[in-house]
Amino acid sequence: MARGDRRSRADWLTSVSSFATVHLRWSLADLWSATPQEFWAAHDAHLAHLRARQGSRQG
């Protein structure tokens, strides 16, 4: 593994854990016990909620 790959992976993990704890209000234990499918479903649902809320403000 190249050095840049490790940094990219660390940045990605930081981003995922930040999103989960700030936006989804998950604990780190919740994040680590979730399946990737559960995380991405929650992520997509959160973004859909934000889009719907934004749409209702513009309408």
Short mmCIF file of C-alpha atoms in Angstrom, two decimals:
data_model
loop_
_atom_site.label_atom_id
_atom_site.label_comp_id
_atom_site.label_asym_id
_atom_site.label_seq_id
_atom_site.Cartn_x
_atom_site.Cartn_y
_atom_site.Cartn_z
CA MET A 1 0.00 0.00 0.00
CA ALA A 2 1.38 3.38 -0.95
CA ARG A 3 1.70 6.09 1.65
CA GLY A 4 -0.97 8.23 -0.02
CA ASP A 5 -3.41 5.35 0.14
CA ARG A 6 -3.13 5.25 3.92
CA ARG A 7 -3.76 8.97 4.16
CA SER A 8 -6.76 8.70 1.83
CA ARG A 9 -8.18 5.87 3.89
CA ALA A 10 -7.66 7.80 7.12
CA ASP A 11 -9.32 10.89 5.62
CA TRP A 12 -12.24 8.76 4.45
CA LEU A 13 -12.68 7.16 7.88
CA THR A 14 -12.54 10.58 9.52
CA SER A 15 -15.19 11.88 7.15
CA VAL A 16 -17.47 8.89 7.71
CA SER A 17 -17.16 9.03 11.49
CA SER A 18 -17.72 12.80 11.51
CA PHE A 19 -20.83 12.49 9.33
CA ALA A 20 -22.21 9.68 11.47
CA THR A 21 -21.66 11.43 14.79
CA VAL A 22 -22.66 14.96 13.73
CA HIS A 23 -25.43 14.45 11.19
CA LEU A 24 -26.82 11.03 12.07
CA ARG A 25 -26.17 11.50 15.81
CA TRP A 26 -24.71 8.01 16.05
CA SER A 27 -22.18 7.10 18.67
CA LEU A 28 -18.91 5.65 17.43
CA ALA A 29 -20.06 2.29 18.80
CA ASP A 30 -23.19 2.56 16.62
CA LEU A 31 -21.04 3.34 13.60
CA TRP A 32 -18.61 0.47 14.14
CA SER A 33 -21.43 -2.03 14.71
CA ALA A 34 -23.44 -0.91 11.66
CA THR A 35 -23.11 -2.70 8.36
CA PRO A 36 -22.02 -0.63 5.36
CA GLN A 37 -25.56 -1.00 4.01
CA GLU A 38 -27.02 0.43 7.23
CA PHE A 39 -24.64 3.38 7.16
CA TRP A 40 -25.31 4.21 3.49
CA ALA A 41 -29.08 3.83 3.96
CA ALA A 42 -28.98 6.26 6.90
CA HIS A 43 -26.71 8.59 4.91
CA ASP A 44 -29.05 8.58 1.90
CA ALA A 45 -32.14 9.05 4.10
CA HIS A 46 -30.50 12.04 5.80
CA LEU A 47 -29.65 13.65 2.46
CA ALA A 48 -33.18 13.01 1.16
CA HIS A 49 -34.57 14.66 4.30
CA LEU A 50 -32.36 17.71 3.74
CA ARG A 51 -33.39 17.94 0.07
CA ALA A 52 -37.08 17.71 0.99
CA ARG A 53 -36.67 20.36 3.66
CA GLN A 54 -34.81 22.64 1.26
CA GLY A 55 -37.52 22.11 -1.36
CA SER A 56 -40.28 23.04 1.08
CA ARG A 57 -38.48 26.29 1.92
CA GLN A 58 -38.21 27.26 -1.74
CA GLY A 59 -41.79 26.32 -2.64
#
